[in-house]
mmCIF file of C-alpha atoms in Angstrom:
data_model
loop_
_atom_site.group_PDB
_atom_site.id
_atom_site.type_symbol
_atom_site.label_atom_id
_atom_site.label_comp_id
_atom_site.label_asym_id
_atom_site.label_seq_id
_atom_site.Cartn_x
_atom_site.Cartn_y
_atom_site.Cartn_z
ATOM 1 C CA ASP A 1 21.397 -159.386 7.350
ATOM 2 C CA VAL A 2 18.427 -161.614 6.781
ATOM 3 C CA LYS A 3 16.466 -162.152 9.895
ATOM 4 C CA VAL A 4 14.341 -165.220 10.377
ATOM 5 C CA THR A 5 12.187 -165.069 13.477
ATOM 6 C CA GLN A 6 10.460 -168.005 15.098
ATOM 7 C CA SER A 7 7.677 -167.074 17.438
ATOM 8 C CA SER A 8 8.633 -169.285 20.367
ATOM 9 C CA ARG A 9 11.948 -170.538 21.726
ATOM 10 C CA TYR A 10 10.409 -173.207 23.949
ATOM 11 C CA LEU A 11 6.971 -174.785 23.863
ATOM 12 C CA VAL A 12 5.328 -177.496 25.928
ATOM 13 C CA LYS A 13 2.123 -178.998 24.557
ATOM 14 C CA ARG A 14 -0.118 -181.895 25.448
ATOM 15 C CA THR A 15 -0.673 -184.961 23.290
ATOM 16 C CA GLY A 16 -3.524 -184.376 20.866
ATOM 17 C CA GLU A 17 -3.263 -180.597 20.843
ATOM 18 C CA LYS A 18 -3.081 -178.675 17.579
ATOM 19 C CA VAL A 19 0.191 -176.772 17.546
ATOM 20 C CA PHE A 20 1.165 -173.785 15.416
ATOM 21 C CA LEU A 21 4.784 -172.828 14.882
ATOM 22 C CA GLU A 22 5.259 -169.470 13.217
ATOM 23 C CA CYS A 23 8.169 -168.238 11.152
ATOM 24 C CA VAL A 24 8.682 -164.796 9.648
ATOM 25 C CA GLN A 25 11.520 -163.570 7.425
ATOM 26 C CA ASP A 26 12.231 -159.973 6.532
ATOM 27 C CA MET A 27 14.224 -160.180 3.290
ATOM 28 C CA ASP A 28 11.587 -160.965 0.704
ATOM 29 C CA HIS A 29 12.927 -164.482 0.125
ATOM 30 C CA GLU A 30 10.822 -166.738 -2.026
ATOM 31 C CA ASN A 31 11.949 -169.976 -0.426
ATOM 32 C CA MET A 32 11.076 -171.064 3.077
ATOM 33 C CA PHE A 33 11.622 -174.380 4.808
ATOM 34 C CA TRP A 34 10.767 -176.263 7.975
ATOM 35 C CA TYR A 35 13.176 -178.801 9.427
ATOM 36 C CA ARG A 36 13.278 -180.829 12.581
ATOM 37 C CA GLN A 37 16.545 -181.804 14.208
ATOM 38 C CA ASP A 38 16.974 -184.815 16.441
ATOM 39 C CA PRO A 39 20.117 -186.334 17.988
ATOM 40 C CA GLY A 40 21.631 -188.930 15.689
ATOM 41 C CA LEU A 41 19.235 -188.108 12.853
ATOM 42 C CA GLY A 42 20.439 -184.664 11.851
ATOM 43 C CA LEU A 43 18.231 -182.153 10.076
ATOM 44 C CA ARG A 44 15.237 -183.569 8.263
ATOM 45 C CA LEU A 45 13.074 -181.568 5.890
ATOM 46 C CA ILE A 46 9.370 -181.510 6.757
ATOM 47 C CA TYR A 47 7.888 -179.085 4.221
ATOM 48 C CA PHE A 48 9.063 -176.280 2.009
ATOM 49 C CA SER A 49 7.557 -173.513 -0.055
ATOM 50 C CA TYR A 50 8.807 -171.648 -3.096
ATOM 51 C CA ASP A 51 6.038 -169.094 -3.245
ATOM 52 C CA VAL A 52 2.911 -167.813 -1.570
ATOM 53 C CA LYS A 53 0.220 -170.477 -1.261
ATOM 54 C CA MET A 54 2.615 -173.043 -2.621
ATOM 55 C CA LYS A 55 3.916 -175.982 -0.580
ATOM 56 C CA GLU A 56 5.870 -179.155 -1.181
ATOM 57 C CA LYS A 57 6.345 -182.164 1.040
ATOM 58 C CA GLY A 58 9.795 -182.829 2.340
ATOM 59 C CA ASP A 59 11.143 -186.106 3.623
ATOM 60 C CA ILE A 60 8.966 -186.455 6.724
ATOM 61 C CA PRO A 61 5.640 -184.616 6.207
ATOM 62 C CA GLU A 62 3.420 -187.087 8.064
ATOM 63 C CA GLY A 63 1.612 -185.493 10.962
ATOM 64 C CA TYR A 64 2.388 -181.968 9.768
ATOM 65 C CA SER A 65 0.862 -179.377 7.497
ATOM 66 C CA VAL A 66 1.952 -175.883 6.500
ATOM 67 C CA SER A 67 0.487 -172.579 5.485
ATOM 68 C CA ARG A 68 1.971 -169.752 3.468
ATOM 69 C CA GLU A 69 -0.584 -167.005 3.005
ATOM 70 C CA LYS A 70 1.999 -164.232 2.826
ATOM 71 C CA LYS A 71 5.485 -164.280 1.388
ATOM 72 C CA GLU A 72 7.175 -163.457 4.667
ATOM 73 C CA ARG A 73 5.348 -165.980 6.842
ATOM 74 C CA PHE A 74 5.517 -169.775 6.813
ATOM 75 C CA SER A 75 3.613 -171.669 9.477
ATOM 76 C CA LEU A 76 4.066 -175.274 10.532
ATOM 77 C CA ILE A 77 1.030 -177.015 11.982
ATOM 78 C CA LEU A 78 1.029 -180.185 14.040
ATOM 79 C CA GLU A 79 -2.516 -181.408 13.534
ATOM 80 C CA SER A 80 -2.566 -183.615 16.637
ATOM 81 C CA ALA A 81 0.664 -183.453 18.577
ATOM 82 C CA SER A 82 2.300 -186.705 19.618
ATOM 83 C CA THR A 83 5.281 -187.416 21.851
ATOM 84 C CA SER A 84 7.249 -188.507 18.750
ATOM 85 C CA GLN A 85 7.079 -184.916 17.577
ATOM 86 C CA THR A 86 9.131 -183.700 20.510
ATOM 87 C CA SER A 87 12.051 -182.084 18.743
ATOM 88 C CA MET A 88 13.881 -178.924 17.781
ATOM 89 C CA TYR A 89 12.091 -177.235 14.872
ATOM 90 C CA LEU A 90 14.053 -174.942 12.607
ATOM 91 C CA CYS A 91 12.685 -172.586 10.014
ATOM 92 C CA ALA A 92 14.865 -171.271 7.206
ATOM 93 C CA SER A 93 14.624 -169.016 4.205
ATOM 94 C CA SER A 94 16.803 -168.644 1.150
ATOM 95 C CA LEU A 95 17.240 -166.686 -2.022
ATOM 96 C CA LEU A 96 17.373 -168.669 -5.216
ATOM 97 C CA THR A 97 18.447 -166.828 -8.333
ATOM 98 C CA SER A 98 16.776 -167.364 -11.697
ATOM 99 C CA SER A 99 19.790 -169.395 -12.773
ATOM 100 C CA GLY A 100 19.290 -171.738 -9.858
ATOM 101 C CA PHE A 101 22.194 -170.554 -7.722
ATOM 102 C CA ASN A 102 21.468 -170.850 -4.039
ATOM 103 C CA TYR A 103 23.056 -168.449 -1.596
ATOM 104 C CA GLY A 104 22.412 -170.770 1.309
ATOM 105 C CA TYR A 105 19.911 -170.744 4.081
ATOM 106 C CA THR A 106 19.419 -168.441 6.998
ATOM 107 C CA PHE A 107 17.893 -170.211 9.953
ATOM 108 C CA GLY A 108 15.689 -168.983 12.719
ATOM 109 C CA SER A 109 16.832 -169.629 16.272
ATOM 110 C CA GLY A 110 14.633 -172.697 16.573
ATOM 111 C CA THR A 111 11.688 -173.813 18.654
ATOM 112 C CA ARG A 112 12.265 -176.611 21.109
ATOM 113 C CA LEU A 113 8.916 -178.375 21.326
ATOM 114 C CA THR A 114 8.119 -180.877 24.042
ATOM 115 C CA VAL A 115 4.920 -182.898 23.758
ATOM 116 C CA VAL A 116 3.824 -184.500 27.008
ATOM 117 C CA ARG B 1 23.393 -194.794 1.242
ATOM 118 C CA LYS B 2 22.938 -191.351 2.746
ATOM 119 C CA GLU B 3 22.844 -188.468 0.304
ATOM 120 C CA VAL B 4 25.504 -186.578 2.238
ATOM 121 C CA GLU B 5 27.994 -188.397 4.436
ATOM 122 C CA GLN B 6 30.512 -186.910 6.804
ATOM 123 C CA ASP B 7 33.313 -188.137 9.019
ATOM 124 C CA PRO B 8 31.663 -189.526 12.128
ATOM 125 C CA GLY B 9 33.720 -187.584 14.669
ATOM 126 C CA PRO B 10 33.993 -186.382 17.341
ATOM 127 C CA PHE B 11 37.315 -184.725 16.676
ATOM 128 C CA ASN B 12 39.219 -183.774 19.814
ATOM 129 C CA VAL B 13 42.216 -181.571 19.018
ATOM 130 C CA PRO B 14 44.542 -179.241 20.953
ATOM 131 C CA GLU B 15 44.584 -175.519 20.355
ATOM 132 C CA GLY B 16 46.708 -174.625 17.370
ATOM 133 C CA ALA B 17 46.149 -177.920 15.581
ATOM 134 C CA THR B 18 45.085 -178.258 11.983
ATOM 135 C CA VAL B 19 41.974 -180.340 11.452
ATOM 136 C CA ALA B 20 40.278 -181.526 8.275
ATOM 137 C CA PHE B 21 36.691 -182.617 7.743
ATOM 138 C CA ASN B 22 35.586 -184.632 4.759
ATOM 139 C CA CYS B 23 32.218 -185.033 3.136
ATOM 140 C CA THR B 24 30.906 -187.038 0.192
ATOM 141 C CA TYR B 25 27.635 -186.609 -1.656
ATOM 142 C CA SER B 26 25.774 -189.056 -3.837
ATOM 143 C CA ASN B 27 23.786 -186.868 -6.242
ATOM 144 C CA SER B 28 25.940 -185.802 -9.165
ATOM 145 C CA ALA B 29 23.369 -183.116 -10.008
ATOM 146 C CA SER B 30 24.109 -181.252 -6.777
ATOM 147 C CA GLN B 31 24.573 -177.614 -7.588
ATOM 148 C CA SER B 32 25.802 -175.632 -4.601
ATOM 149 C CA PHE B 33 27.860 -176.609 -1.592
ATOM 150 C CA PHE B 34 28.243 -175.144 1.852
ATOM 151 C CA TRP B 35 29.732 -175.667 5.270
ATOM 152 C CA TYR B 36 27.563 -174.662 8.207
ATOM 153 C CA ARG B 37 28.549 -174.367 11.832
ATOM 154 C CA GLN B 38 26.179 -175.236 14.647
ATOM 155 C CA ASP B 39 26.870 -174.436 18.272
ATOM 156 C CA CYS B 40 25.246 -176.472 21.020
ATOM 157 C CA ARG B 41 21.495 -175.811 21.192
ATOM 158 C CA LYS B 42 21.717 -173.105 18.550
ATOM 159 C CA GLU B 43 20.678 -172.893 14.925
ATOM 160 C CA PRO B 44 23.094 -173.712 12.076
ATOM 161 C CA LYS B 45 24.879 -170.714 10.636
ATOM 162 C CA LEU B 46 26.512 -170.436 7.256
ATOM 163 C CA LEU B 47 30.283 -170.713 7.592
ATOM 164 C CA MET B 48 31.264 -170.616 3.955
ATOM 165 C CA SER B 49 30.230 -171.568 0.467
ATOM 166 C CA VAL B 50 32.406 -174.053 -1.404
ATOM 167 C CA TYR B 51 33.498 -173.398 -4.965
ATOM 168 C CA SER B 52 35.153 -175.664 -7.497
ATOM 169 C CA SER B 53 38.296 -173.561 -7.448
ATOM 170 C CA GLY B 54 38.547 -173.849 -3.690
ATOM 171 C CA ASN B 55 38.172 -170.908 -1.383
ATOM 172 C CA GLU B 56 39.726 -169.590 1.768
ATOM 173 C CA ASP B 57 38.415 -167.408 4.563
ATOM 174 C CA GLY B 58 41.072 -166.673 7.142
ATOM 175 C CA ARG B 59 41.955 -169.949 8.861
ATOM 176 C CA PHE B 60 39.296 -171.878 6.949
ATOM 177 C CA THR B 61 39.806 -173.462 3.537
ATOM 178 C CA ALA B 62 37.109 -175.304 1.618
ATOM 179 C CA GLN B 63 37.641 -177.555 -1.376
ATOM 180 C CA LEU B 64 35.260 -179.186 -3.832
ATOM 181 C CA ASN B 65 36.030 -182.097 -6.126
ATOM 182 C CA ARG B 66 33.040 -182.605 -8.406
ATOM 183 C CA ALA B 67 34.530 -185.643 -10.132
ATOM 184 C CA SER B 68 34.891 -187.473 -6.824
ATOM 185 C CA GLN B 69 31.799 -185.821 -5.294
ATOM 186 C CA TYR B 70 33.865 -184.808 -2.325
ATOM 187 C CA ILE B 71 34.003 -181.677 -0.174
ATOM 188 C CA SER B 72 36.497 -180.787 2.510
ATOM 189 C CA LEU B 73 36.994 -178.173 5.187
ATOM 190 C CA LEU B 74 40.393 -177.416 6.661
ATOM 191 C CA ILE B 75 40.771 -175.407 9.854
ATOM 192 C CA ARG B 76 44.253 -174.150 10.654
ATOM 193 C CA ASP B 77 45.484 -172.930 14.039
ATOM 194 C CA SER B 78 42.369 -174.175 15.853
ATOM 195 C CA LYS B 79 40.882 -171.939 18.539
ATOM 196 C CA LEU B 80 38.765 -172.909 21.511
ATOM 197 C CA SER B 81 35.945 -170.948 19.887
ATOM 198 C CA ASP B 82 36.017 -173.282 16.878
ATOM 199 C CA SER B 83 34.417 -176.001 19.022
ATOM 200 C CA ALA B 84 31.086 -176.751 17.352
ATOM 201 C CA THR B 85 29.417 -179.171 14.986
ATOM 202 C CA TYR B 86 30.246 -178.668 11.322
ATOM 203 C CA LEU B 87 27.579 -179.556 8.780
ATOM 204 C CA CYS B 88 28.274 -180.330 5.153
ATOM 205 C CA VAL B 89 25.410 -179.179 2.945
ATOM 206 C CA VAL B 90 24.626 -179.650 -0.739
ATOM 207 C CA THR B 91 21.789 -178.225 -2.753
ATOM 208 C CA LEU B 92 19.769 -179.906 -5.421
ATOM 209 C CA GLN B 93 18.111 -178.240 -8.374
ATOM 210 C CA GLY B 94 15.352 -175.996 -7.110
ATOM 211 C CA GLY B 95 17.175 -175.021 -3.956
ATOM 212 C CA LYS B 96 16.491 -177.934 -1.637
ATOM 213 C CA LEU B 97 19.341 -178.365 0.829
ATOM 214 C CA ILE B 98 20.541 -181.748 1.980
ATOM 215 C CA PHE B 99 22.436 -181.810 5.266
ATOM 216 C CA GLY B 100 25.057 -184.211 6.446
ATOM 217 C CA GLN B 101 24.821 -185.513 9.983
ATOM 218 C CA GLY B 102 27.528 -183.172 11.149
ATOM 219 C CA THR B 103 30.947 -183.656 12.683
ATOM 220 C CA GLU B 104 31.590 -182.512 16.210
ATOM 221 C CA LEU B 105 34.817 -180.655 16.880
ATOM 222 C CA SER B 106 36.175 -180.082 20.355
ATOM 223 C CA VAL B 107 39.268 -177.904 20.686
ATOM 224 C CA LYS B 108 41.041 -178.322 24.013
ATOM 225 C CA PRO B 109 43.475 -175.951 25.739
#
């Protein structure tokens, strides 16, 4: 089974801090994604990447950046954490065939970030 | 209009009941379709893919109607362990997944 590992289960950071959330997958998937999930708002896509050093903005990229230096690792960076970024952050990876068929995502277990 | 809309829920059903969830999507170019299950404070996990011909996995049956842009999930003989939030998911070209808000199911003894 694909394993997607997020470095922290719970994090508490102060307003203004730079925060790094790490995600590693072990199945050589090209596609990796960062979502945040909030009550009543569902899952919202922050950034995604289809290849090393490649990144695309999702629906809510403001206040975030990403890094993908290696295929297996996709990092989410909160440049200056704010209380509005308190949320559950979920990383996912997927395999997309050349014909465009998607086998679905595998999610990491999530990082619950609290910004105080 | 949301790209993927689901029944608002919550659904409260007794054990053994049959329950159906519905989902509509707005982008006719959507390519792949899935149902995910999410337990409280856990990550979503793939329950099943949804194919045009319909597909069944034990007590779970998924249907897709491309003409109506409609997806359904039927759970027969509900178990207490089926209690979770069920997410309808569609993919766009290039692999981007769009999630519905989810429907909460609570199965009671």
